[in-house]
Coordinates of C-alpha atoms and ligand atoms in Angstrom, one line a residue:
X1 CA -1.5 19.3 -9.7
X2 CA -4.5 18.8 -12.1
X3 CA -3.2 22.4 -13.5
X4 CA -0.4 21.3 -14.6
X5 CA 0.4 21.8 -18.3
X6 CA -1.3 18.8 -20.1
X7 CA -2.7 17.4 -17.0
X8 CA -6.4 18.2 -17.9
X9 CA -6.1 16.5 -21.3
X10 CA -4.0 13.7 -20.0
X11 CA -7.2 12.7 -17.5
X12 CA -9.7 13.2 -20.5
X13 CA -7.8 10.8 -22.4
X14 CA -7.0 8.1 -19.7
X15 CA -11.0 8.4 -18.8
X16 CA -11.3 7.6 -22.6
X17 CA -8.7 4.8 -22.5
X18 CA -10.6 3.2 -19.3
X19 CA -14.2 2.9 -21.0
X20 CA -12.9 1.3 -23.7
X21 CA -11.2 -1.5 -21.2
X22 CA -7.5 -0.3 -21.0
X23 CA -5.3 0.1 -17.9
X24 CA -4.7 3.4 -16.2
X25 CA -2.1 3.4 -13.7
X26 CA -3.0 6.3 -11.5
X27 CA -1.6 8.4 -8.3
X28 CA -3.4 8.6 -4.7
X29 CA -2.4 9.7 -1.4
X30 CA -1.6 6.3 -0.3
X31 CA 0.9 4.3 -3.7
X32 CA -0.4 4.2 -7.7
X33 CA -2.9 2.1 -8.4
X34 CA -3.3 0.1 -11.4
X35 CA -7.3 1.3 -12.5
X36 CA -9.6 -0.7 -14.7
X37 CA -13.3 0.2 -15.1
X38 CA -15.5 -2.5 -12.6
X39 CA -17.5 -3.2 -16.1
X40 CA -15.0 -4.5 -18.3
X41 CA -14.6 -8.2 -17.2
X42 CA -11.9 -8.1 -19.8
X43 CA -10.2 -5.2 -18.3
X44 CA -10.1 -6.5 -14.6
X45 CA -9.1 -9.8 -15.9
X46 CA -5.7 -8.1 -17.6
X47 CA -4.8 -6.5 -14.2
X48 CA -4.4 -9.6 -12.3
X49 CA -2.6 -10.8 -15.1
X50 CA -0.1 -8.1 -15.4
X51 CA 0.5 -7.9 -11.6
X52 CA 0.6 -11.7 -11.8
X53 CA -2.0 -11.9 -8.8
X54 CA -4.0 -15.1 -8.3
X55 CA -7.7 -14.3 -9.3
X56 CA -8.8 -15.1 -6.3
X57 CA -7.5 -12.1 -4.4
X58 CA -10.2 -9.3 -4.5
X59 CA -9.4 -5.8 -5.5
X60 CA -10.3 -2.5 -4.2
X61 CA -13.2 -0.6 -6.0
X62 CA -12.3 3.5 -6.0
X63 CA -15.0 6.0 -6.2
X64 CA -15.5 9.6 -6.7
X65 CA -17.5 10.4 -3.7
X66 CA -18.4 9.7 -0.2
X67 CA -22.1 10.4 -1.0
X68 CA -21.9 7.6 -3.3
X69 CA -21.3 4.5 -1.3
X70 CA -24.7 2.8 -1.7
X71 CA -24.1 2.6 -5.4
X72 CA -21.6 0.1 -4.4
X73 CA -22.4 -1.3 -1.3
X74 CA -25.7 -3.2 -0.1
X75 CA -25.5 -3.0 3.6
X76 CA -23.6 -0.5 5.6
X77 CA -23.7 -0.3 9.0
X78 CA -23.4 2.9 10.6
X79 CA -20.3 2.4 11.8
X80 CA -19.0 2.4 8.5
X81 CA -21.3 5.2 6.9
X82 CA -19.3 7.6 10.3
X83 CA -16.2 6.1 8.8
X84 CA -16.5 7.2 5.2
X85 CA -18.2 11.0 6.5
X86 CA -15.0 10.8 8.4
X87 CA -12.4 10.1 6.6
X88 CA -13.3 10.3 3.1
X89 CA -11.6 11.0 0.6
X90 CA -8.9 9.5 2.8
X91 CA -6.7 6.7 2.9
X92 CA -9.4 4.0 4.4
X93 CA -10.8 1.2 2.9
X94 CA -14.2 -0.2 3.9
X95 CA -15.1 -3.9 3.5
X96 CA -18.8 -4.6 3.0
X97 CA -21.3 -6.6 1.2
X98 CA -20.8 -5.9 -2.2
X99 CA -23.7 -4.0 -4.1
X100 CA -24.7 -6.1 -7.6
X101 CA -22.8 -3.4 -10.2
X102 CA -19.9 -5.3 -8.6
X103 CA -19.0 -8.4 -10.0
X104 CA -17.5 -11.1 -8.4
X105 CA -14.4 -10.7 -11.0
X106 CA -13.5 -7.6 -8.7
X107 CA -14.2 -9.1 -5.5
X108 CA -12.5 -12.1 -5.9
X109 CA -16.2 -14.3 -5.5
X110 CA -16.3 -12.9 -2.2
X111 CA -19.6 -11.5 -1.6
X112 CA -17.8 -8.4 0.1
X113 CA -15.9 -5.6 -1.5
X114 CA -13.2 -3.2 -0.3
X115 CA -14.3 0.2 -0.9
X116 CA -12.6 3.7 -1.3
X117 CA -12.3 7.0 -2.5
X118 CA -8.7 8.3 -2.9
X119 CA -7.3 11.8 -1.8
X120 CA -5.3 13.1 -4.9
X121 CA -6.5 15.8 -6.9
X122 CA -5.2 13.4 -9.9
X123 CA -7.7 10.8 -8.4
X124 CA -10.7 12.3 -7.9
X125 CA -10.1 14.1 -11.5
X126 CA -10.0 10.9 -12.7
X127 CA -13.1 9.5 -11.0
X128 CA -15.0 12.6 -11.9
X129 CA -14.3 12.4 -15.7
X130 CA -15.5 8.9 -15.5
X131 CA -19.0 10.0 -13.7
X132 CA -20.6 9.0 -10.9
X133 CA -22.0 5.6 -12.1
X134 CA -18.3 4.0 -13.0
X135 CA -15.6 3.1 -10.4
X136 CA -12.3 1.9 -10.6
X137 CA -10.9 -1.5 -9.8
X138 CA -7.3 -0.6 -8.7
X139 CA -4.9 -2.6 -6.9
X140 CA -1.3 -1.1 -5.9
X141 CA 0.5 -1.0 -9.1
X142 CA 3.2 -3.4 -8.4
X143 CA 3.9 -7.5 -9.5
X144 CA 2.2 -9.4 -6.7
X145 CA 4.0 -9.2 -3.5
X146 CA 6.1 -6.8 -4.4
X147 CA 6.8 -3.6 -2.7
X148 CA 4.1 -0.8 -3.9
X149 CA 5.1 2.4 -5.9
X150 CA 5.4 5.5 -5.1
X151 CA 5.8 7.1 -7.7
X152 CA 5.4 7.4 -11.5
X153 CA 8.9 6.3 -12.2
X154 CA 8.1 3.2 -10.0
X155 CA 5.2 1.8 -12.3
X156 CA 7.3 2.0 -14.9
X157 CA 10.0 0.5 -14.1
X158 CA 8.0 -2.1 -12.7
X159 CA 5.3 -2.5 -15.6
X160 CA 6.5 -0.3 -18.6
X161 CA 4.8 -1.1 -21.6
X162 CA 2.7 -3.4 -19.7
X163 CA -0.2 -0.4 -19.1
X164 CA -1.7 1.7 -21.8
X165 CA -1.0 4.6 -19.5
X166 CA 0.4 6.4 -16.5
X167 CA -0.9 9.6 -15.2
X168 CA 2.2 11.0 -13.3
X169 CA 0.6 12.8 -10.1
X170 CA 4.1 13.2 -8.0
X171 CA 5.6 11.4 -5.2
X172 CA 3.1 10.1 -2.8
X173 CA 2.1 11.9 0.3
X174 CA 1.3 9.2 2.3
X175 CA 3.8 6.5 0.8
X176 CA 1.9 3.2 2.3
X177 CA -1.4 1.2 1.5
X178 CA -4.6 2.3 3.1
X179 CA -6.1 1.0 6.8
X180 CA -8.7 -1.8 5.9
X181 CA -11.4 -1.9 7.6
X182 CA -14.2 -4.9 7.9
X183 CA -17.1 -4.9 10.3
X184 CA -18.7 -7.7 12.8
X185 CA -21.7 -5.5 13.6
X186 CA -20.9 -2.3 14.4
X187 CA -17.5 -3.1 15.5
X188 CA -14.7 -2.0 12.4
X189 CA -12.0 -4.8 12.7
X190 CA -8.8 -3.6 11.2
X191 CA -7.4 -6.0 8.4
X192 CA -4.7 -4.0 7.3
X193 CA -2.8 -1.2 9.4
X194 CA -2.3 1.7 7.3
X195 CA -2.6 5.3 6.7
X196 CA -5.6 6.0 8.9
X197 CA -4.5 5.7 12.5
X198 CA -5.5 3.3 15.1
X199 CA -6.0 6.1 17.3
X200 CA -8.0 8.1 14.8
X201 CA -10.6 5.3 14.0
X202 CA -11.0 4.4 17.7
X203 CA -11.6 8.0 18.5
X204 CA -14.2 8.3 15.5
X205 CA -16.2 4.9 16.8
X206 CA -15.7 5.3 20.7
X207 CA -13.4 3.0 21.0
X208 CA -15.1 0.3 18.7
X209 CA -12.5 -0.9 17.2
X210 CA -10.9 -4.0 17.0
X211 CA -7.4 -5.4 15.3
X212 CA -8.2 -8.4 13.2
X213 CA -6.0 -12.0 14.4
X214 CA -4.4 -14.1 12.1
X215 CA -6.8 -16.6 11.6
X216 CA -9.6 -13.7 10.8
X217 CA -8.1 -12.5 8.2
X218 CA -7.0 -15.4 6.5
X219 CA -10.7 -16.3 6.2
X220 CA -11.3 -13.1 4.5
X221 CA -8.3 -13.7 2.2
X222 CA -6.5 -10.3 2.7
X223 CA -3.7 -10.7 1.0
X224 CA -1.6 -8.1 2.4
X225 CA -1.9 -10.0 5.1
X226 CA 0.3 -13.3 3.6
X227 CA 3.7 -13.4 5.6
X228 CA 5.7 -12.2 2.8
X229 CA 3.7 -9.4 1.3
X230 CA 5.4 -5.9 0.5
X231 CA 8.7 -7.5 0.2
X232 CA 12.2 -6.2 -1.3
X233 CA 13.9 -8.6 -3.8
X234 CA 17.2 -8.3 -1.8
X235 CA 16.8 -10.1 1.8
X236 CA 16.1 -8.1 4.6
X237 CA 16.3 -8.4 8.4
X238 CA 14.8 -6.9 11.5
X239 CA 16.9 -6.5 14.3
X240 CA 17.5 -4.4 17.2
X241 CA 20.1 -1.7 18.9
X242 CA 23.3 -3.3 18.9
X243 CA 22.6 -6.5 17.2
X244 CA 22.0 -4.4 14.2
X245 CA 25.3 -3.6 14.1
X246 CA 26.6 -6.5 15.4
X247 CA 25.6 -8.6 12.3
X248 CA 26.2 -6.2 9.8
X249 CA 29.9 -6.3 10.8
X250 CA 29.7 -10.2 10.8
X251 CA 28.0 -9.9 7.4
X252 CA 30.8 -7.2 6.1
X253 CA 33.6 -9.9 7.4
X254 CA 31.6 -12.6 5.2
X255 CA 32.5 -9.7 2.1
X256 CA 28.4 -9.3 2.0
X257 CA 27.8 -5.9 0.9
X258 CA 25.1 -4.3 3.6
X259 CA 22.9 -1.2 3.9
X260 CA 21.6 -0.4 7.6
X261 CA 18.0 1.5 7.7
X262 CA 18.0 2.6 11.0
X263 CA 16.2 5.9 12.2
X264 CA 17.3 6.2 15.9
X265 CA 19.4 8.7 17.4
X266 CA 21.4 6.0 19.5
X267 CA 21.9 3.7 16.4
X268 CA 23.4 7.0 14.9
X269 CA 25.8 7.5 17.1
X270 CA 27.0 3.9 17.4
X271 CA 27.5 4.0 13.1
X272 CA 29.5 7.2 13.7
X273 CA 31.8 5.3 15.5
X274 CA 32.4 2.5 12.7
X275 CA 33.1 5.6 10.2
X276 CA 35.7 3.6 8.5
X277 CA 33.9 0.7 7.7
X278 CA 33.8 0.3 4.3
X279 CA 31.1 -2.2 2.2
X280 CA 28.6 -1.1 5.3
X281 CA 26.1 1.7 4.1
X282 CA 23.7 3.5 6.5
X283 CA 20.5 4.9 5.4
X284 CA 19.5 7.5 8.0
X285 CA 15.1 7.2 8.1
X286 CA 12.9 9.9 10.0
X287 CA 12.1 9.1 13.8
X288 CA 8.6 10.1 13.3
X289 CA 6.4 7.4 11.9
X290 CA 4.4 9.3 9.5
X291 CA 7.9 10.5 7.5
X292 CA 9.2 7.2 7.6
X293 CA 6.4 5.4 6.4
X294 CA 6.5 8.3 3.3
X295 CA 9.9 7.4 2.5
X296 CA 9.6 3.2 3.0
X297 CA 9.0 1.9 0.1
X298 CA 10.8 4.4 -2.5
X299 CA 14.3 3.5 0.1
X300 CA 13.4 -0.2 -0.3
X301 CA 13.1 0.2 -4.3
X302 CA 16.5 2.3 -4.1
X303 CA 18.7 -0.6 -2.3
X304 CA 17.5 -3.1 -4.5
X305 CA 18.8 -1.3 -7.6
X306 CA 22.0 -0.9 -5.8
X307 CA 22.4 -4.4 -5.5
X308 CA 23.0 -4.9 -1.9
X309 CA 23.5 -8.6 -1.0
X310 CA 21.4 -8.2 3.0
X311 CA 18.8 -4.8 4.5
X312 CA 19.1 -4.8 7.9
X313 CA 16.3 -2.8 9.0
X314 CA 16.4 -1.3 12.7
X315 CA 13.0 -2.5 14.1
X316 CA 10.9 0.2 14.7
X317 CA 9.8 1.6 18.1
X318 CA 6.5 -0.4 19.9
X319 CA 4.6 2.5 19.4
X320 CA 0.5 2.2 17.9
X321 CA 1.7 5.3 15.5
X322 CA 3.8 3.1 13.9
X323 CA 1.6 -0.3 13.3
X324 CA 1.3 0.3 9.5
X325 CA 5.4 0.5 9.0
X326 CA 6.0 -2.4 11.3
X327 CA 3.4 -4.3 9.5
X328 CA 5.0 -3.6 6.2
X329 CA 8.8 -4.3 7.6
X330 CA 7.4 -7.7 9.4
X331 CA 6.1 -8.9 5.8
X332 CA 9.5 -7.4 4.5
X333 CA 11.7 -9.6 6.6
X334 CA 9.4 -12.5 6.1
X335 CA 10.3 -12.9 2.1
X336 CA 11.9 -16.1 1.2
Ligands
TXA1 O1 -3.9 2.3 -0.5 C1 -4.4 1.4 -1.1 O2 -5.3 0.6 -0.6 C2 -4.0 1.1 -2.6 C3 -4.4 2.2 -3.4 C4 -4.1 2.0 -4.9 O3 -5.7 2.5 -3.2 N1 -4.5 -0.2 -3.0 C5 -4.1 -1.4 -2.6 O4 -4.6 -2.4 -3.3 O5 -3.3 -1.5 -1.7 P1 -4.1 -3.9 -3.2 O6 -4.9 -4.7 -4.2 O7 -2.6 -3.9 -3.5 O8 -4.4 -4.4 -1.8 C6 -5.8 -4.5 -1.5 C7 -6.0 -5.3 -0.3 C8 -5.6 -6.7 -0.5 O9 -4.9 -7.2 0.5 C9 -7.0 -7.4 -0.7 O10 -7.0 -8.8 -0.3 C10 -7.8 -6.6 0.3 O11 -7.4 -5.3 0.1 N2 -9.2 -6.6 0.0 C11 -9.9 -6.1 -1.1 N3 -11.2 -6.5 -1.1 C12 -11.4 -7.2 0.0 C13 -12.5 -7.9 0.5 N4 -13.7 -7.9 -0.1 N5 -12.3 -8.6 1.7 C14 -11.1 -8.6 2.3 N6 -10.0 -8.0 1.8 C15 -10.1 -7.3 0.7
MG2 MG1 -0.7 -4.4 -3.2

């Protein structure tokens, strides 16, 4: 990816762009970030204004390298040091106390940041242009509580002339936000489900791992973690086997026009038998968690441009694989 034509000289010039205090939106593995050097107080203050985010949210601070984490962290237990020689670059973010080259304009006046280096070649380019002593404040690139983007085409649709650029690094492998991780001592405490398995950090910390209640992350202020985060503007509801298509066919008598995400085999088959039901769209999704969770957010973006008037989203199975897309859908389905 960072040989394609123009891509070298695109990164050299957003690097440039970002030292003097402009906004970079930017791929990763997980969605595009919106990227503004930690130093520029002016800089980080112009990305909560363009996504519209109250100031008090803290961002997450990208970095080049695992090696690099005490630049930007004072304390790190060694839970979290396995973490990051684990998983980084990766799609994990690790809150901890925040090291003094990061303000409290980034973190929100929380004396913790989230920290993370990103797996896209586009990324670490990026991060490696700017040298080892800058780092990136970059939320998704989205309006606040929005769904995230995906893709280049996403960020500009959503903020346009809004950024001074946007480094087009393809679709997104990984298509949802990274796992956040906190730590009450060496115990991680997941704050957001994400694209590092449950499974994977337990395994990694012996079973050390916690997932955060309500009330805990509140106090941290995560706020992925508000009810309604990661919504659709067109309402959306969960619902299950047969009373999926139970209410869409009370919603198509209303003249409501519908689209039906569902992704298993059984819901299928019971749409293939309402064929001729006109003003009732299905959208087939993957039955494995890690393609649906790929393909979420770009399908959300997609039926709100149609103009559907009701998403009814099959609830996805009570499996741990799938934690991070049930998450995302519960938030979804929460929207006012
Ligand atoms: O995958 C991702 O994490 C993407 C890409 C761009 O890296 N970024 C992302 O950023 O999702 P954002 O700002 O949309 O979500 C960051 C989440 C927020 O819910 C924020 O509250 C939480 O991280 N967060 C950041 N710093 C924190 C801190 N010090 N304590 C608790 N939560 C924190
Ligand atoms: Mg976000």
């Amino acid at each position: 990816m960072t040989s394609a034509p123009g891509m070298h000289d695109q990164i050299v010039h957003a690097a440039t762009l970002l030292k003097a205090g402009g906004i970079v939106a930017f791929p990763t593995e997980t969605v595009y970030g919106l990227g503004a050097d930690i130093s520029s107080s002016a800089a980080v203050r112009r990305i909560f204004e363009i996504k519209k985010r109250p100031a008090d949210h803290p961002l997450i601070v990208h970095f080049g390298d695992a090696s690099q984490l005490r630049r930007w962290a004072r304390v790190i237990p060694d839970a979290a040091m396995a973490l990051a020689e684990r998983f980084w670059p990766g799609p994990l973010t690790l809150i901890l106390p925040r090291a003094r080259q990061v303000s409290e304009y980034v973190t929100g006046g929380q004396e913790t940041v989230g920290l993370r280096v990103p797996n896209h070649p586009v990324a670490l380019a990026l991060l490696a242009e700017l040298g080892e002593d800058r780092a990136l404040a970059a939320p998704s690139a989205n309006r606040f509580g929005h769904v995230s983007p995906t893709m280049a085409a996403h960020v500009h649709q959503e903020l346009g002339d809004a950024v001074d650029m946007i480094l087009d690094g393809g679709p997104c492998e990984i298509g949802l936000e990274s796992t956040i991780v906190g730590f009450e001592g060496q115990t991680a405490i997941v704050l957001r489900p994400g694209g590092i398995p449950l499974a994977s950090l337990a395994e990694a910390l012996d079973g050390n791992v916690v997932l955060a209640d309500g009330t805990r992350a509140q106090r941290v202020r995560v706020s992925g973690s508000l009810a309604s985060h990661y919504a659709p503007a067109t309402p959306l509801e969960l619902l299950a086997g047969e009373a999926l298509w139970q209410r869409a066919l009370e919603l198509r008598t209303r003249r409501l026009r519908v689209a039906v995400v569902s992704w298993s085999a059984s819901s299928r088959e019971r749409r293939a038998e309402m064929m001729d039901e006109k003003n009732i769209l299905n959208v087939s999704m993957p039955a494995d968690a890690l393609q649906y969770g790929h393909r979420l957010y770009a399908t959300l973006r997609n039926l709100d441009n149609d103009g559907f008037d009701r998403l009814l989203v099959e609830t996805p199975p009570d499996d741990p694989a799938w934690l991070a897309v049930s998450d995302r859908l519960r938030r979804a389905a929460h929207a006012p």
